[in-house]
Short mmCIF file of C-alpha atoms in Angstrom, two decimals:
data_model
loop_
_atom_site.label_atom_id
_atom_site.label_comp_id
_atom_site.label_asym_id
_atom_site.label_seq_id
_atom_site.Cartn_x
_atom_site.Cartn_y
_atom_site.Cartn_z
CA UNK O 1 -1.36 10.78 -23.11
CA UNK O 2 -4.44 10.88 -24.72
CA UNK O 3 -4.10 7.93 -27.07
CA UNK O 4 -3.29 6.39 -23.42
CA UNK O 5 -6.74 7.56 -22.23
CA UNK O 6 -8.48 5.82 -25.08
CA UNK O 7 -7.41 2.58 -23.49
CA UNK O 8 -8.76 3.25 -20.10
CA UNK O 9 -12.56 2.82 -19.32
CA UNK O 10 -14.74 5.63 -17.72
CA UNK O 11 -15.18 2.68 -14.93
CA UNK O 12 -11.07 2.64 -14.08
CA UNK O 13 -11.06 6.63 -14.46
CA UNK O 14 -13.67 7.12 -11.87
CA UNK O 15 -11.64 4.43 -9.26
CA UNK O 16 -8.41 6.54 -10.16
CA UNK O 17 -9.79 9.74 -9.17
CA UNK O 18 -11.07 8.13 -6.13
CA UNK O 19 -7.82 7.39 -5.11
CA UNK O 20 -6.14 10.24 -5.91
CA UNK O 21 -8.98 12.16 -4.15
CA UNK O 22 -8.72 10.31 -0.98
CA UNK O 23 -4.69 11.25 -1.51
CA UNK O 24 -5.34 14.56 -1.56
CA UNK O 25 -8.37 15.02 0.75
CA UNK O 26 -9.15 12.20 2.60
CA UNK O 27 -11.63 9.39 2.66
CA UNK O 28 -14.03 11.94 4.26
CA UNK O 29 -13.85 14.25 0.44
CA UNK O 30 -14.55 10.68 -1.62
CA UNK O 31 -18.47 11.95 -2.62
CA UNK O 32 -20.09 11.38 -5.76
CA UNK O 33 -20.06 14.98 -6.22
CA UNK O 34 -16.59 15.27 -5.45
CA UNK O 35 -15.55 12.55 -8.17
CA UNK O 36 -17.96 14.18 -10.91
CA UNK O 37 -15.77 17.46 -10.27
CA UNK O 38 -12.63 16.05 -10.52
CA UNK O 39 -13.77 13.71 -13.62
CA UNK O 40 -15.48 16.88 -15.30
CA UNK O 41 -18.62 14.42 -15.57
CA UNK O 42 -22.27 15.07 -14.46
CA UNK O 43 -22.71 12.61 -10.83
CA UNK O 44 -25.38 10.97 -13.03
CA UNK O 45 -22.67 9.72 -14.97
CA UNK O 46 -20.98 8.51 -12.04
CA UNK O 47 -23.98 6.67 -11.08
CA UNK O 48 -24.11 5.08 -14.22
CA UNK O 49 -21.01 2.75 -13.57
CA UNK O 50 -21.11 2.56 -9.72
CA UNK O 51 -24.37 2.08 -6.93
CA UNK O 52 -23.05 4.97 -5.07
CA UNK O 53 -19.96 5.77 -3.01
CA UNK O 54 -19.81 2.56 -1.16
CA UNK O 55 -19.64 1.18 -4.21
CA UNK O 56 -16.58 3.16 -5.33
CA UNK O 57 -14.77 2.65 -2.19
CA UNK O 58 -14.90 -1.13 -2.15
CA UNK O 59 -13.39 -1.17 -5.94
CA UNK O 60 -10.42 1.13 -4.30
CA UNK O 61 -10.16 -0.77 -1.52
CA UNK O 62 -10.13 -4.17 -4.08
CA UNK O 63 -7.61 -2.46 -6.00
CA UNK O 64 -5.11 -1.43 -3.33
CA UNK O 65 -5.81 -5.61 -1.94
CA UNK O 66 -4.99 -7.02 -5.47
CA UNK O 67 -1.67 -5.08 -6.09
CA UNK O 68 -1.22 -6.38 -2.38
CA UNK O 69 -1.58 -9.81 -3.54
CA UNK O 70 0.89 -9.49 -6.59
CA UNK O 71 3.90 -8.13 -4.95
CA UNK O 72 3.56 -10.90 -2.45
CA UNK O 73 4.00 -13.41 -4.87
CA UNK O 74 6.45 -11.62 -6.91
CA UNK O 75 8.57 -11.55 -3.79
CA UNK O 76 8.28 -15.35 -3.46
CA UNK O 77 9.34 -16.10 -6.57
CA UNK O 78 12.45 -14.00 -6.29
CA UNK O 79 15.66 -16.15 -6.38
CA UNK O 80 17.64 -15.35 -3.08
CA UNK O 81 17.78 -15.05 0.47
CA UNK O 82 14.73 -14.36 2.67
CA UNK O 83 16.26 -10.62 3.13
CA UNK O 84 16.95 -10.40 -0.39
CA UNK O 85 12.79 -11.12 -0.84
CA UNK O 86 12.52 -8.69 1.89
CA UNK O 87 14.54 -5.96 0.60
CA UNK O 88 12.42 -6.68 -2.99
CA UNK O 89 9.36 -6.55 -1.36
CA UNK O 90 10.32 -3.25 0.53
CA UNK O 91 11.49 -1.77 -2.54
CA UNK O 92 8.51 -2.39 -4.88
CA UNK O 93 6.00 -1.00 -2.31
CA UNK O 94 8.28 2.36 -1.67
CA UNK O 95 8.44 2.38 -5.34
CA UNK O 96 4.68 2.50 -5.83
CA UNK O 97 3.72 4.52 -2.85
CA UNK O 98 6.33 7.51 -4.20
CA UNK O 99 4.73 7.19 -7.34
CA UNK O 100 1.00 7.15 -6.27
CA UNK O 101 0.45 9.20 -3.17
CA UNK O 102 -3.31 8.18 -3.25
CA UNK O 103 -2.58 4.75 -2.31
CA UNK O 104 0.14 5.36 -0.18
CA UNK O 105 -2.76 7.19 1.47
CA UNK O 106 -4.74 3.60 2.15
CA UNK O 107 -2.45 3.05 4.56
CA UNK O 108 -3.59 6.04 6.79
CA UNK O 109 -7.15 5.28 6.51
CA UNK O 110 -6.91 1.31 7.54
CA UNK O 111 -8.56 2.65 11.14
CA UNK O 112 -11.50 4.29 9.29
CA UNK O 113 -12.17 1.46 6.52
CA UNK O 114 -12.08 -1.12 9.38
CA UNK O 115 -15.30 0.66 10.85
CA UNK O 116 -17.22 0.85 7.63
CA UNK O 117 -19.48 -2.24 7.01
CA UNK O 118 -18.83 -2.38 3.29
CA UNK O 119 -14.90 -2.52 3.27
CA UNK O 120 -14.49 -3.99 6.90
CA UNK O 121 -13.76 -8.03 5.63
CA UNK O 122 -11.20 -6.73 2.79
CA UNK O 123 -9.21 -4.46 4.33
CA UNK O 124 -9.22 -7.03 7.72
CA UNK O 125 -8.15 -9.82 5.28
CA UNK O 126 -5.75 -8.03 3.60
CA UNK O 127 -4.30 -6.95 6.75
CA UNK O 128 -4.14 -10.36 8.37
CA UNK O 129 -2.70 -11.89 5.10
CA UNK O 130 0.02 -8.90 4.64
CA UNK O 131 1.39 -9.20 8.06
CA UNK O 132 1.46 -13.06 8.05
CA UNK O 133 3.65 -12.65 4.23
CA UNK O 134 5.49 -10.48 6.02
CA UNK O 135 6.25 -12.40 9.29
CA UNK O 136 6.86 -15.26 7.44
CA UNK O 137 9.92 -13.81 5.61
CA UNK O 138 11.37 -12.50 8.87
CA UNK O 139 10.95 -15.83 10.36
CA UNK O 140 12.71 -17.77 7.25
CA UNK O 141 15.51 -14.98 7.53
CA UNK O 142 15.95 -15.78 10.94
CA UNK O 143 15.62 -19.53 10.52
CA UNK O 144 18.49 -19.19 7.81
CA UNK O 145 20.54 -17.64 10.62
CA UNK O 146 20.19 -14.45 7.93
CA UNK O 147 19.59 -12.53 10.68
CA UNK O 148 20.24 -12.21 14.60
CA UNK O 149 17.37 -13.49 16.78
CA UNK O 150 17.21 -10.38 19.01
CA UNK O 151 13.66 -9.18 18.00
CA UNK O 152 11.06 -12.26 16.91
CA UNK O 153 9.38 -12.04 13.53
CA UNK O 154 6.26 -10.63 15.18
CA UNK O 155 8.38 -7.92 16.14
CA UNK O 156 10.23 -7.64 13.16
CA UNK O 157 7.03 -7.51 11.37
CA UNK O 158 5.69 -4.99 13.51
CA UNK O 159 8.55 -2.71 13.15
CA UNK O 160 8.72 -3.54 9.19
CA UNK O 161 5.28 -2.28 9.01
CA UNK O 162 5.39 0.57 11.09
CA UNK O 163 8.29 2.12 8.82
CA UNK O 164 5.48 2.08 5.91
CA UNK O 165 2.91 3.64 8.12
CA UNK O 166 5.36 6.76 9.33
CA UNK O 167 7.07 6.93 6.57
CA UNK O 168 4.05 7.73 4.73
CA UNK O 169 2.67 9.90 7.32
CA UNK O 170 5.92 11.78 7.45
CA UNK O 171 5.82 12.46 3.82
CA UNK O 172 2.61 14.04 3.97
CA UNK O 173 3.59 16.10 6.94
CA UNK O 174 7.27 17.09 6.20
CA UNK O 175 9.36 17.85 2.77
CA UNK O 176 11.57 15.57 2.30
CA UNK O 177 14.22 15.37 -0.84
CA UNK O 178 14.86 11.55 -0.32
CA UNK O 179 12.30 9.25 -2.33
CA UNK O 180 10.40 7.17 0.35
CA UNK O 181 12.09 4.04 -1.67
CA UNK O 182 15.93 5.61 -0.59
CA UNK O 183 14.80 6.18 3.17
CA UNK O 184 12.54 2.84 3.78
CA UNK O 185 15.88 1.22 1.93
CA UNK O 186 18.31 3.00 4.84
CA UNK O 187 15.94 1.93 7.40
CA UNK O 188 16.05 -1.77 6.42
CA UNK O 189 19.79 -1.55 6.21
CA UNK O 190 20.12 -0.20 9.70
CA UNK O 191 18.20 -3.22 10.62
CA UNK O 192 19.95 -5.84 8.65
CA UNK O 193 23.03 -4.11 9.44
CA UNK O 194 22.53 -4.49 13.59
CA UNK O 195 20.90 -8.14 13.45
CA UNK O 196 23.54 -9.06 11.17
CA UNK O 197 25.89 -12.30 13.15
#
């Protein structure tokens, strides 16, 4: 682990503790003072790499929008159905969010970044562009006849995105033994499984 570390700059350290302090605290706890405690590192030091906490907070906020952007095309690219590009894209974000609770946590603060002038145009956009990916694969599944039309791909998008948002919130409320990837996978089987012609 520590050879590991030797790869990783100070810069990436500090936006990895930011996460993983807004996964354990909140976006309220993110403070430069907060960050130099969990980094074991003078705030100065912090300052030295990043404005201030603004600062910090857009770099998370770019992160969380750029792993965003490379799942979506991943899932594109994936040789299939539009379910089975679905299913992929499900899977990869359970994946990651069981793995890294801190940005699982992004989700639950969309409400909060939206009001905050300095992440308000990323998280928006990345909002707009996710739920567009999104309905487009639920409206290619259901032009492929994949898929019953009883809900439209608005609503399958809505619903699709709403098992994210509880799921996570569930997981931080409730123990659970199932990974968040093995219930988010039953879910979307339920669904494929009553839409199904």
């Amino acid at each position: 682990m520590v050879l590991a570390d030797n790869y990783i700059s100070r810069r990436d350290k500090i936006i990895a503790s930011a996460i993983d302090l807004i996964g354990d605290a909140g976006l309220h706890a993110l403070s430069t003072k907060n960050l130099a405690l969990r980094e074991n590192v003078s705030e100065t030091l912090v300052y030295k790499y990043f404005g201030g906490i603004d600062e910090v907070l857009v770099e998370v906020v770019k992160q969380y929008v750029a792993f965003d952007d490379n799942i979506q095309k991943t899932a594109l690219r994936i040789d299939g159905t539009y379910m089975d590009k679905i299913n992929y894209y499900a899977d990869i974000y359970a994946t990651y969010y069981d793995n890294y609770l801190g940005m699982g946590a992004i989700i639950l603060h969309y409400e909060e970044l939206l009001h905050r002038p300095e992440t308000r145009d990323i998280i928006s956009e990345c909002m707009i562009k996710r739920n567009s990916f999104v309905n487009k694969l639920w409206s290619g599944a259901l032009a492929n006849k994949e898929l019953r039309p009883l809900f439209t791909p608005e609503q399958l998008t809505f619903i699709f995105n709403g098992m994210f948002t509880e799921g996570i919130l569930q997981r931080r409320t409730e123990y659970s033994r199932k990974s968040f990837k093995v219930t988010i996978k039953e879910m979307l089987e339920n669904i494929q499984k009553s839409l199904k012609y």
